[in-house]
Amino acid sequence: MPLSLDLFAVLFALNRLEISIIQFTLLYSIHQLNLSLIPARPSAFYELLHKSHVAGQFKELRDRGLIEYVDFNPMLTHTVRKVSKCHQLTEKGRKLIASYNYLVKDTQKQAKNA
């Protein structure tokens, strides 16, 4: 978790990218789920936000080209219930996450040097 100064830098960057903190949180969570080979689906976030709000955020992320539908991996049927709509990050979404990681590391480095 970034420090408060890092969080200010992150919020400033997200504001410039015109993406909300909730959208970014969903995007980053999808990224982490994809890295863990867990199918990312909207129902995973129903405990955090209302179902219609989650659906709207996912739709907006798809419209912006940050996430896309992907077929369910049949190799996972022994671990999770098969679902019809899974999501993964697009190249544009991966670049945004990489930019975030760079921003946090750079800000922490600058704060440490100060």
C-alpha atoms as one frame of an Amber mdcrd trajectory, in Angstrom:
protein
   0.000   0.000   0.000   1.488   3.365  -0.954   2.237   5.999   1.658   0.049
   9.114   1.856   2.391  11.164  -0.351   2.403   8.333  -2.862  -1.381   8.191
  -2.706  -1.566  11.912  -3.492   0.706  11.359  -6.519  -1.418   8.400  -7.613
  -4.674  10.369  -7.283  -3.135  13.243  -9.248  -2.067  10.850 -12.008  -5.469
   9.149 -12.111  -7.141  12.538 -12.355  -4.968  13.390 -15.358  -5.859  10.037
 -16.952  -9.548  10.740 -16.236 -10.091   7.437 -14.430 -11.693   7.221 -10.996
 -10.083   5.522  -8.036 -12.854   2.898  -8.058 -12.256   2.118 -11.723  -8.540
   1.894 -11.103  -9.090  -0.367  -8.089 -11.223  -2.690 -10.212  -8.635  -2.594
 -13.000  -5.785  -3.385 -10.614  -7.821  -6.184  -9.004  -8.537  -7.702 -12.423
  -4.809  -7.532 -13.134  -3.988  -9.353  -9.886  -6.661 -11.992 -10.533  -5.285
 -12.534 -14.047  -1.777 -12.992 -12.638  -3.167 -15.636 -10.269  -4.960 -17.412
 -13.132  -8.321 -16.734 -11.489 -11.095 -15.736 -13.899 -12.006 -12.102 -13.285
 -15.744 -11.612 -13.303 -17.985  -8.849 -11.961 -19.577 -11.074  -9.318 -16.267
 -11.144  -7.440 -16.832  -7.471  -6.546 -20.488  -7.648  -5.446 -19.458  -7.676
  -1.777 -17.718  -4.329  -2.230 -20.155  -2.438  -4.456 -23.763  -2.697  -5.541
 -24.306  -5.083  -8.474 -25.483  -2.361 -10.873 -22.550  -0.117  -9.926 -20.051
  -2.912 -10.603 -21.720  -3.644 -13.957 -21.537   0.028 -14.908 -17.869   0.281
 -13.962 -16.986  -2.853 -15.931 -18.902  -1.521 -18.944 -17.048   1.783 -18.774
 -13.676   0.015 -18.496 -14.579  -2.092 -21.550 -15.726   1.006 -23.463 -12.409
   2.718 -22.697 -10.533  -0.317 -24.016  -8.878  -1.215 -20.703 -10.468  -4.661
 -20.295 -11.929  -7.198 -22.678 -13.916 -10.411 -22.578 -11.976 -13.633 -22.597
 -13.142 -17.239 -22.826 -13.163 -19.267 -19.635 -10.117 -21.512 -19.339 -11.492
 -25.092 -19.231  -8.429 -26.219 -17.262  -9.830 -24.362 -14.218 -13.111 -26.278
 -13.907 -11.734 -28.336 -11.020 -10.986 -25.221  -8.936 -13.716 -22.695  -9.746
 -17.231 -22.728 -11.116 -17.353 -22.287 -14.880 -18.556 -18.823 -15.865 -19.514
 -17.309 -19.167 -18.063 -13.800 -18.886 -14.467 -13.472 -17.779 -12.325 -10.379
 -18.225  -8.677  -9.641 -18.765  -6.665  -6.485 -19.285  -5.972  -5.233 -22.770
  -2.567  -3.932 -23.765  -3.785  -0.423 -22.935  -4.824  -1.614 -19.459  -1.461
  -3.301 -18.881   0.334  -0.073 -19.826  -1.772   1.867 -17.334  -0.906  -0.614
 -14.560   2.780  -0.470 -15.516   2.643   3.337 -15.386   1.064   3.136 -11.933
   3.776   0.774 -10.676   6.480   3.055 -12.068   4.863   6.133 -10.507   4.652
   4.548  -7.052   8.236   3.264  -7.152   9.560   6.586  -8.469   7.697   8.594
  -5.833   8.956   6.316  -3.057  12.495   6.634  -4.404  12.257  10.440  -4.473
  10.819  10.536  -0.940  13.587   8.255   0.301  16.254  10.448  -1.289  14.713
  13.585   0.238
